[in-house]
């Protein structure tokens, strides 16, 4: 297997792009990434996307986007793994390059969500869950997270306030990210006052749905120098799965696929969690941030919120998370989110994170969660120094 | 539409009467029925009729329902731990939204689940209500 590096990155602002369709958004991010890498050709394109069929009435978006981006003819495939589509697409790119089948590969995560609103979008998102045994009972994506959070608070004796800092931290970091959907810091009081969406999940526990696209160009590390002097090394790439339905899990309060993919990634990268300088985790809901920290080895079961409460997750803390706003403030364009995480990690490792730049960003990890935890992709990156 | 109906019709025995399976190898009680035991990976076994009794493992109230559930909103959904072992997802009925406690003993009833599609297909299946002795 060949070592791999990221040689180009690009992203569109996350938000409501009324004037840009799915293909335009994907092109915007791809174009920026290819320009950043200084290349006009790639051997293959992997597109991470969840809802193109449901929302835009468009399947088969691999060739659509390749052609639209001036890459007609290349291998181009959509990869779908619900909200983990981004990480899954990136991993396909890694497999393509590592195997030697392809040299220069583009990966783009793209989601167009604002072309549909209300109950149909809710139903589309819920299709990541078990259609016959979860969604048929009227369970939504928010409700599944609420069911997990409710039990978690009950079992570990936690209150709403224990989750506040996940949201406060994300919003503080999003304020300095020009591509973030929400660019205003919030107070703990704002978090506590927010309206309930599905008890105990309130508005500031949940990340906003939005449009967006983010892309990266990868190639073998030995070729990377021909393109750039700020290549970011891909040290690990792993995906693990769990039961689709929450009720079928051995322990509904434990993200087994996060633990499994993180441990595979640590082994590949030959590092321990303590060596990581930051962690772009999947804070689609505050409860997912807590569970992700626990499963990745940063806290014991039931203690994930302590890292938020004591400030470990802040930019100047022991393990900064959501350094560019996370899903909560940057926004959560579902199938694109995993690629936003990777692009943001690359910005930190290249020293280009602006006001949110970490002083010691050498090793970073991203973790992208599909549905309520059935697909989880973990990647580890290292700066070129 | 016929395809849609077949998708639900084949699940009727599970949805109306909680019929699952018992694994012949490890005796794990399985719901919903599968081809392979999720516990020991042996081929799943003969039919098993669940009592329909269980307790609330967790619950929440849905205020922004997906398509097909608008008429029932708001409604309470729960993870119910069946007395025989497995956990399932279902709506709670005959309860006040928000007045549910974790650990509440519940029993299965058959109710309307949803109205789907333009032709108004109505789905029936299991929901749970507080056990009568408790009410
Ligand atoms: Zn078995």
Coordinates of C-alpha atoms and ligand atoms in Angstrom, one line a residue:
Chain A
X1 CA 0.0 0.0 0.0
X2 CA 1.2 3.5 -0.8
X3 CA 1.4 6.4 1.6
X4 CA -1.1 9.2 0.8
X5 CA -1.2 13.0 1.1
X6 CA -3.8 15.7 0.6
X7 CA -2.4 18.2 -1.9
X8 CA -5.5 20.4 -2.3
X9 CA -8.6 21.5 -0.4
X10 CA -11.6 23.6 -1.1
X11 CA -15.0 24.4 0.4
X12 CA -18.1 26.6 -0.1
X13 CA -19.7 28.5 2.7
X14 CA -22.3 26.4 4.5
X15 CA -25.8 27.9 4.4
X16 CA -28.8 28.4 2.1
X17 CA -27.5 28.6 -1.4
X18 CA -30.8 29.4 -3.2
X19 CA -29.0 30.2 -6.4
X20 CA -26.7 27.2 -6.6
X21 CA -27.9 23.7 -7.4
X22 CA -26.2 20.4 -6.3
X23 CA -23.9 20.3 -9.3
X24 CA -22.9 24.0 -8.9
X25 CA -22.0 23.5 -5.3
X26 CA -19.9 20.4 -6.0
X27 CA -18.1 22.2 -8.8
X28 CA -17.4 25.2 -6.6
X29 CA -15.6 23.1 -4.0
X30 CA -13.9 20.9 -6.6
X31 CA -12.6 23.8 -8.5
X32 CA -11.1 25.4 -5.4
X33 CA -9.4 22.1 -4.4
X34 CA -8.0 21.5 -7.9
X35 CA -6.7 25.1 -8.1
X36 CA -5.2 24.7 -4.6
X37 CA -3.4 21.5 -5.8
X38 CA -2.4 23.1 -9.1
X39 CA -3.9 20.3 -11.2
X40 CA -6.4 20.3 -14.0
X41 CA -6.8 16.5 -14.3
X42 CA -7.6 13.8 -11.8
X43 CA -7.9 10.0 -12.4
X44 CA -11.1 9.5 -10.5
X45 CA -13.8 11.4 -8.5
X46 CA -15.7 10.1 -5.5
X47 CA -18.8 12.0 -4.5
X48 CA -20.1 11.8 -0.9
X49 CA -23.8 12.5 -0.8
X50 CA -26.9 11.2 0.9
X51 CA -30.1 12.8 -0.4
X52 CA -29.6 13.8 -4.0
X53 CA -32.3 11.3 -5.0
X54 CA -34.8 12.2 -2.4
X55 CA -34.4 16.0 -2.5
X56 CA -33.1 16.9 -6.0
X57 CA -34.7 13.9 -7.8
X58 CA -31.2 13.1 -9.0
X59 CA -29.4 9.8 -8.7
X60 CA -26.2 8.9 -10.6
X61 CA -24.4 12.1 -9.6
X62 CA -20.9 10.8 -10.2
X63 CA -20.8 11.4 -13.9
X64 CA -23.1 14.4 -13.6
X65 CA -20.6 16.3 -11.4
X66 CA -17.5 14.9 -13.2
X67 CA -18.9 16.2 -16.5
X68 CA -20.0 19.5 -15.0
X69 CA -16.5 20.1 -13.6
X70 CA -14.9 19.5 -17.0
X71 CA -13.8 16.0 -16.1
X72 CA -15.9 14.0 -18.5
X73 CA -14.8 10.4 -19.0
X74 CA -13.0 9.8 -15.7
X75 CA -14.2 7.1 -13.2
X76 CA -16.8 8.9 -11.0
X77 CA -19.0 7.3 -8.4
X78 CA -21.4 8.5 -5.6
X79 CA -20.7 6.9 -2.2
X80 CA -23.7 6.9 0.3
X81 CA -23.5 6.2 4.0
X82 CA -26.0 8.7 5.3
X83 CA -24.3 11.5 7.3
X84 CA -21.0 9.5 7.0
X85 CA -21.0 9.7 3.2
X86 CA -18.2 12.3 3.3
X87 CA -15.8 10.1 5.2
X88 CA -16.9 7.0 3.2
X89 CA -16.1 8.8 -0.1
X90 CA -12.7 10.0 1.2
X91 CA -11.9 6.4 2.2
X92 CA -12.8 5.2 -1.3
X93 CA -10.3 7.7 -2.6
X94 CA -7.7 6.5 -0.2
X95 CA -8.3 2.9 -1.2
X96 CA -8.0 3.9 -4.9
X97 CA -4.7 5.7 -4.5
X98 CA -3.2 3.3 -1.9
X99 CA -3.9 0.3 -4.2
X100 CA -2.1 1.9 -7.1
X101 CA -5.2 1.9 -9.3
X102 CA -5.3 5.7 -9.3
X103 CA -2.7 8.4 -8.7
X104 CA -4.5 11.7 -8.4
X105 CA -8.1 11.4 -7.0
X106 CA -10.7 14.1 -6.2
X107 CA -13.2 13.6 -3.4
X108 CA -16.1 16.0 -2.9
X109 CA -18.8 15.9 -0.3
X110 CA -22.0 17.7 -1.4
X111 CA -25.5 18.1 -0.1
X112 CA -28.3 20.3 -1.3
X113 CA -30.9 20.3 1.5
X114 CA -32.8 23.6 1.1
X115 CA -34.6 22.5 -2.1
X116 CA -37.0 20.6 0.3
X117 CA -38.4 21.7 3.6
X118 CA -40.5 20.4 6.4
X119 CA -41.9 16.9 6.7
X120 CA -40.4 15.6 3.5
X121 CA -36.9 16.6 4.5
X122 CA -37.5 15.1 7.9
X123 CA -38.6 11.9 6.3
X124 CA -35.6 11.9 3.9
X125 CA -33.2 12.2 6.9
X126 CA -35.0 9.5 8.8
X127 CA -34.4 7.2 5.9
X128 CA -30.9 6.7 7.4
X129 CA -32.6 4.7 10.2
X130 CA -34.3 1.3 9.9
X131 CA -37.3 1.9 7.7
X132 CA -39.3 -1.2 8.8
X133 CA -38.6 -1.0 12.5
X134 CA -37.8 2.6 13.4
X135 CA -39.1 5.1 10.9
X136 CA -42.4 3.3 10.5
X137 CA -43.2 4.3 14.1
X138 CA -42.7 8.0 13.3
X139 CA -39.2 8.2 14.7
X140 CA -37.2 11.1 13.4
X141 CA -33.4 11.6 13.3
X142 CA -33.8 14.1 16.1
X143 CA -36.0 11.7 18.1
X144 CA -33.4 8.9 17.9
X145 CA -30.8 11.2 19.4
X146 CA -33.3 12.3 22.0
X147 CA -33.9 8.7 23.0
X148 CA -30.2 8.1 23.4
X149 CA -29.7 11.4 25.3
X150 CA -32.7 10.9 27.6
X151 CA -31.4 7.5 28.7
X152 CA -27.8 8.7 29.0
X153 CA -28.8 11.6 31.3
X154 CA -30.9 9.1 33.4
X155 CA -28.2 6.5 33.7
X156 CA -25.3 8.9 34.5
X157 CA -27.3 11.5 36.5
X158 CA -26.6 14.4 34.2
X159 CA -28.6 17.6 33.5
X160 CA -29.0 19.7 30.5
X161 CA -26.3 22.2 31.6
X162 CA -23.6 19.4 31.4
X163 CA -24.0 19.6 27.6
X164 CA -23.9 23.3 27.2
X165 CA -20.2 23.8 26.6
X166 CA -20.3 21.6 23.5
X167 CA -22.6 24.1 21.9
X168 CA -21.0 27.2 23.4
X169 CA -17.5 26.1 22.2
X170 CA -18.7 25.3 18.7
X171 CA -20.4 28.7 18.3
X172 CA -17.3 30.5 19.7
X173 CA -15.2 28.8 17.1
X174 CA -17.7 29.2 14.3
X175 CA -17.6 32.9 14.8
X176 CA -14.1 33.0 13.3
X177 CA -14.8 30.7 10.4
X178 CA -15.8 32.6 7.2
X179 CA -17.4 29.4 5.9
X180 CA -19.5 28.7 8.9
X181 CA -23.3 29.0 8.8
X182 CA -23.6 30.6 12.3
X183 CA -20.9 33.2 13.1
X184 CA -22.1 34.4 16.5
X185 CA -20.9 33.2 19.9
X186 CA -23.6 32.1 22.3
X187 CA -23.7 32.1 26.1
X188 CA -24.6 29.2 28.4
X189 CA -27.8 31.1 29.2
X190 CA -28.8 31.2 25.6
X191 CA -28.2 27.4 25.4
X192 CA -30.3 26.8 28.6
X193 CA -33.2 29.0 27.3
X194 CA -33.5 27.4 23.9
X195 CA -36.8 25.7 22.9
X196 CA -37.1 22.0 23.1
X197 CA -37.2 20.1 19.7
X198 CA -37.6 16.6 21.1
X199 CA -37.1 16.3 24.9
X200 CA -34.3 16.5 26.1
X201 CA -32.9 17.8 22.8
X202 CA -33.3 21.5 22.4
X203 CA -32.4 23.9 19.5
X204 CA -28.8 24.4 20.6
X205 CA -28.1 20.7 21.0
X206 CA -28.9 20.1 17.4
X207 CA -26.8 21.1 14.3
X208 CA -28.5 23.0 11.5
X209 CA -29.3 21.4 8.1
X210 CA -27.8 23.3 5.2
X211 CA -26.3 23.3 1.7
X212 CA -22.6 22.9 1.2
X213 CA -19.7 21.2 -0.5
X214 CA -16.1 20.5 0.5
X215 CA -13.4 18.7 -1.5
X216 CA -9.9 17.4 -1.3
X217 CA -7.3 16.2 -3.9
X218 CA -5.1 13.3 -2.8
X219 CA -2.1 11.5 -4.4
X220 CA 0.7 9.2 -3.3
X221 CA 3.0 11.0 -0.8
X222 CA 6.0 10.5 -3.1
X223 CA 4.3 12.5 -5.8
X224 CA 2.9 15.2 -3.5
X225 CA 6.0 17.4 -3.6
X226 CA 5.5 17.9 -7.3
X227 CA 2.2 19.7 -6.4
X228 CA 2.7 21.4 -3.1
X229 CA 5.1 22.0 -0.2
X230 CA 2.2 21.9 2.3
X231 CA 1.0 18.4 1.8
X232 CA -1.0 16.8 4.7
X233 CA -0.3 13.2 5.3
X234 CA -3.1 10.7 5.7
X235 CA -1.9 8.4 8.5
X236 CA -5.1 6.4 9.0
X237 CA -8.4 5.6 7.3
X238 CA -11.0 3.3 8.9
X239 CA -14.7 2.7 8.8
X240 CA -16.7 0.4 11.1
X241 CA -20.4 -0.4 11.3
X242 CA -23.0 -1.2 13.9
X243 CA -26.6 -2.3 13.7
X244 CA -28.7 0.2 11.7
X245 CA -31.3 0.4 14.5
X246 CA -30.5 1.9 17.9
X247 CA -32.7 -0.7 19.6
X248 CA -30.6 -3.6 18.1
X249 CA -27.3 -2.3 19.7
X250 CA -25.7 -4.2 22.5
X251 CA -25.5 -0.9 24.4
X252 CA -27.5 1.9 22.9
X253 CA -25.3 4.4 24.9
X254 CA -22.0 3.3 23.3
X255 CA -20.8 4.1 19.8
X256 CA -19.2 0.7 19.1
X257 CA -18.4 1.7 15.5
X258 CA -16.6 4.8 16.7
X259 CA -14.5 2.7 19.1
X260 CA -13.8 0.2 16.4
X261 CA -12.9 2.6 13.7
X262 CA -10.8 4.8 16.1
X263 CA -8.8 1.9 17.4
X264 CA -8.1 0.7 13.8
X265 CA -7.0 4.2 13.0
X266 CA -4.7 4.5 16.1
X267 CA -3.1 1.2 15.0
X268 CA -2.6 2.3 11.4
X269 CA -1.2 5.7 12.5
X270 CA 0.9 4.0 15.3
X271 CA -0.2 6.7 17.8
X272 CA -2.2 6.8 21.1
X273 CA -5.2 9.1 21.5
X274 CA -3.1 11.3 23.9
X275 CA -0.8 12.3 21.0
X276 CA -3.6 14.0 19.0
X277 CA -3.5 17.8 19.0
X278 CA -7.2 18.2 18.0
X279 CA -10.3 16.2 17.2
X280 CA -12.9 17.2 14.6
X281 CA -15.8 15.1 15.9
X282 CA -19.4 14.7 14.7
X283 CA -21.4 17.0 17.0
X284 CA -24.6 16.7 15.1
X285 CA -26.1 16.6 18.6
X286 CA -24.4 17.4 21.8
X287 CA -25.0 13.8 22.9
X288 CA -23.0 12.5 19.9
X289 CA -20.1 14.7 20.9
X290 CA -20.0 13.1 24.3
X291 CA -20.4 9.6 23.0
X292 CA -17.7 10.2 20.3
X293 CA -15.2 11.4 23.0
X294 CA -15.9 8.3 25.0
X295 CA -15.7 5.8 22.2
X296 CA -12.5 7.3 20.8
X297 CA -10.8 6.8 24.2
X298 CA -10.8 10.3 25.7
X299 CA -13.3 9.7 28.5
X300 CA -14.9 6.7 30.3
X301 CA -18.5 5.8 29.6
X302 CA -20.8 8.5 31.0
X303 CA -17.9 11.1 31.4
X304 CA -17.7 12.6 28.0
X305 CA -19.4 15.8 29.1
X306 CA -16.7 16.4 31.7
X307 CA -14.3 17.4 28.9
X308 CA -16.8 20.1 27.9
X309 CA -17.5 21.3 31.4
X310 CA -13.8 21.6 32.4
X311 CA -12.8 23.3 29.2
X312 CA -10.6 20.6 27.7
X313 CA -12.4 20.9 24.4
X314 CA -11.6 24.7 23.9
X315 CA -9.0 25.9 21.4
X316 CA -6.5 26.4 24.3
X317 CA -7.6 23.1 26.1
X318 CA -6.1 19.7 26.2
X319 CA -8.1 18.4 23.2
X320 CA -9.7 21.1 21.1
X321 CA -12.8 19.9 19.2
X322 CA -14.9 21.5 16.5
X323 CA -12.1 24.0 16.0
X324 CA -13.9 25.7 13.0
X325 CA -17.4 25.5 14.6
X326 CA -18.1 21.8 14.2
X327 CA -21.5 20.6 12.8
X328 CA -23.3 22.8 15.4
X329 CA -22.0 26.2 14.1
X330 CA -20.4 25.5 10.7
X331 CA -23.5 23.6 9.8
X332 CA -24.4 20.0 8.8
X333 CA -24.9 19.5 5.1
X334 CA -25.2 15.8 5.8
X335 CA -23.3 14.0 3.0
X336 CA -20.7 16.9 2.8
X337 CA -20.0 17.1 6.5
X338 CA -17.3 14.4 6.6
X339 CA -15.3 16.3 3.9
X340 CA -15.7 19.6 5.8
X341 CA -14.1 18.0 8.8
X342 CA -11.2 16.8 6.7
X343 CA -10.7 20.1 5.0
X344 CA -10.8 21.9 8.4
X345 CA -8.3 19.4 9.8
X346 CA -6.0 20.1 6.8
X347 CA -6.4 23.9 7.4
X348 CA -5.2 23.4 11.0
X349 CA -2.3 21.2 9.9
X350 CA -1.2 23.7 7.2
X351 CA -1.3 26.6 9.6
X352 CA -4.1 28.3 7.7
X353 CA -7.0 28.2 10.3
X354 CA -6.9 32.0 10.8
X355 CA -8.0 33.2 14.2
X356 CA -8.7 29.6 15.3
X357 CA -5.2 28.4 14.4
X358 CA -3.9 26.0 17.1
X359 CA -0.3 26.7 18.1
X360 CA 0.7 23.0 18.0
X361 CA -1.3 21.4 15.2
X362 CA 0.7 18.4 14.1
X363 CA -1.7 15.4 14.5
X364 CA -5.4 15.7 13.9
X365 CA -8.3 13.3 13.8
X366 CA -11.7 13.5 12.1
X367 CA -14.7 11.3 13.0
X368 CA -17.8 11.2 10.8
X369 CA -21.0 9.5 12.1
X370 CA -23.7 8.1 9.8
X371 CA -27.3 8.0 11.1
X372 CA -27.4 7.4 14.8
X373 CA -24.0 5.5 14.7
X374 CA -24.4 2.7 12.3
X375 CA -21.5 3.8 10.0
X376 CA -18.5 5.7 11.6
X377 CA -15.4 6.7 9.6
X378 CA -12.3 7.9 11.4
X379 CA -9.2 9.5 9.7
X380 CA -5.9 10.7 11.2
X381 CA -3.8 13.3 9.5
X382 CA -0.3 14.7 10.1
X383 CA 1.3 18.0 9.1
X384 CA 4.2 17.9 6.6
X385 CA 6.8 19.2 9.2
Chain B
X1 CA -48.5 1.3 -4.7
X2 CA -48.7 -2.5 -4.9
X3 CA -45.0 -2.7 -4.2
X4 CA -45.4 -0.4 -1.2
X5 CA -48.3 -2.6 0.2
X6 CA -46.2 -5.8 -0.2
X7 CA -43.4 -4.2 1.7
X8 CA -45.7 -3.8 4.7
X9 CA -48.0 -6.9 4.2
X10 CA -45.1 -9.3 4.6
X11 CA -44.4 -7.8 8.1
X12 CA -48.0 -8.1 9.3
X13 CA -47.6 -11.0 11.7
X14 CA -44.7 -9.2 13.4
X15 CA -46.6 -5.9 13.6
X16 CA -49.9 -7.2 14.7
X17 CA -48.8 -9.8 17.3
X18 CA -45.1 -9.4 18.0
X19 CA -44.1 -12.8 16.5
X20 CA -40.3 -13.2 16.5
X21 CA -38.0 -16.1 16.8
X22 CA -36.0 -18.1 19.3
X23 CA -32.4 -19.0 18.4
X24 CA -32.1 -22.8 18.5
X25 CA -28.4 -22.5 19.4
X26 CA -28.2 -19.8 22.2
X27 CA -32.0 -19.5 22.9
X28 CA -31.8 -15.7 22.5
X29 CA -35.2 -14.3 21.8
X30 CA -35.2 -12.4 18.5
X31 CA -37.4 -9.5 17.4
X32 CA -37.8 -8.6 14.7
X33 CA -37.3 -12.0 13.0
X34 CA -33.9 -12.3 11.1
X35 CA -32.2 -15.0 9.1
X36 CA -29.2 -15.0 11.4
X37 CA -29.2 -14.8 15.2
X38 CA -27.6 -11.4 16.1
X39 CA -26.3 -13.0 19.3
X40 CA -24.4 -16.0 18.1
X41 CA -24.6 -15.8 14.3
X42 CA -26.2 -19.2 14.0
X43 CA -29.2 -19.6 11.6
X44 CA -32.2 -18.1 13.4
X45 CA -34.9 -20.5 14.7
X46 CA -38.6 -21.3 15.1
X47 CA -41.3 -18.7 15.8
X48 CA -41.5 -17.2 19.2
X49 CA -44.6 -15.3 20.5
X50 CA -43.7 -12.4 22.7
X51 CA -45.9 -11.6 25.7
X52 CA -46.1 -7.9 24.6
X53 CA -45.0 -6.8 28.1
X54 CA -42.0 -4.6 28.6
X55 CA -40.6 -1.5 30.3
X56 CA -39.7 1.9 28.9
X57 CA -35.9 2.2 28.4
X58 CA -36.1 5.7 27.0
X59 CA -38.7 8.1 25.5
X60 CA -39.1 11.4 23.8
X61 CA -41.9 13.5 22.2
X62 CA -41.9 14.2 18.5
X63 CA -43.2 17.7 17.6
X64 CA -41.9 17.9 14.0
X65 CA -43.1 14.7 12.4
X66 CA -42.0 13.2 9.1
X67 CA -44.4 12.9 6.2
X68 CA -47.3 10.6 7.0
X69 CA -47.4 11.3 10.8
X70 CA -48.6 14.9 10.8
X71 CA -52.1 14.0 12.1
X72 CA -50.8 12.3 15.2
X73 CA -48.3 15.0 16.2
X74 CA -47.2 15.5 18.9
X75 CA -46.6 11.9 19.9
X76 CA -44.4 10.0 22.2
X77 CA -41.9 7.4 20.9
X78 CA -40.0 5.0 23.1
X79 CA -37.4 2.3 23.2
X80 CA -39.2 -0.6 24.9
X81 CA -37.3 -3.4 26.6
X82 CA -39.4 -6.5 26.1
X83 CA -39.6 -8.8 29.2
X84 CA -38.1 -11.6 27.1
X85 CA -35.0 -9.6 26.2
X86 CA -34.9 -7.7 23.0
X87 CA -35.5 -3.9 22.7
X88 CA -37.8 -2.4 20.1
X89 CA -38.8 1.1 19.0
X90 CA -42.5 2.0 19.2
X91 CA -44.9 4.8 19.9
X92 CA -46.6 5.0 23.3
X93 CA -50.3 5.5 23.4
X94 CA -52.9 6.3 26.1
X95 CA -50.3 8.5 27.8
X96 CA -49.8 12.2 28.2
X97 CA -46.9 13.4 26.2
X98 CA -44.0 14.2 28.5
X99 CA -45.6 12.4 31.5
X100 CA -43.7 9.2 30.8
X101 CA -41.0 7.8 33.1
X102 CA -38.1 5.5 32.3
X103 CA -38.9 2.1 33.8
X104 CA -42.7 2.4 33.2
X105 CA -44.2 -1.0 32.6
X106 CA -46.0 -1.1 29.3
X107 CA -48.0 -3.6 27.2
X108 CA -48.5 -3.9 23.5
X109 CA -51.7 -2.9 21.7
X110 CA -52.5 -2.7 17.9
X111 CA -53.1 0.8 16.6
X112 CA -52.9 2.8 13.4
X113 CA -49.2 3.7 12.8
X114 CA -49.4 6.0 9.8
X115 CA -51.1 7.2 6.7
X116 CA -48.8 6.9 3.8
X117 CA -48.8 8.1 0.2
X118 CA -51.3 10.0 -1.9
X119 CA -53.7 7.0 -1.9
X120 CA -53.9 7.1 1.9
X121 CA -52.5 3.7 2.7
X122 CA -53.1 3.1 6.4
X123 CA -50.6 1.1 8.3
X124 CA -51.5 -0.8 11.5
X125 CA -49.1 -2.2 14.0
X126 CA -47.8 -2.3 17.6
X127 CA -47.8 0.5 20.0
X128 CA -47.4 0.3 23.8
X129 CA -49.6 1.7 26.6
X130 CA -49.1 1.6 30.4
X131 CA -49.9 -1.8 31.8
X132 CA -53.5 -1.9 32.9
X133 CA -52.8 -2.9 36.5
X134 CA -50.7 0.3 36.7
X135 CA -53.2 2.6 35.1
Ligands
LIG1 ZN1 -28.1 -17.4 18.8

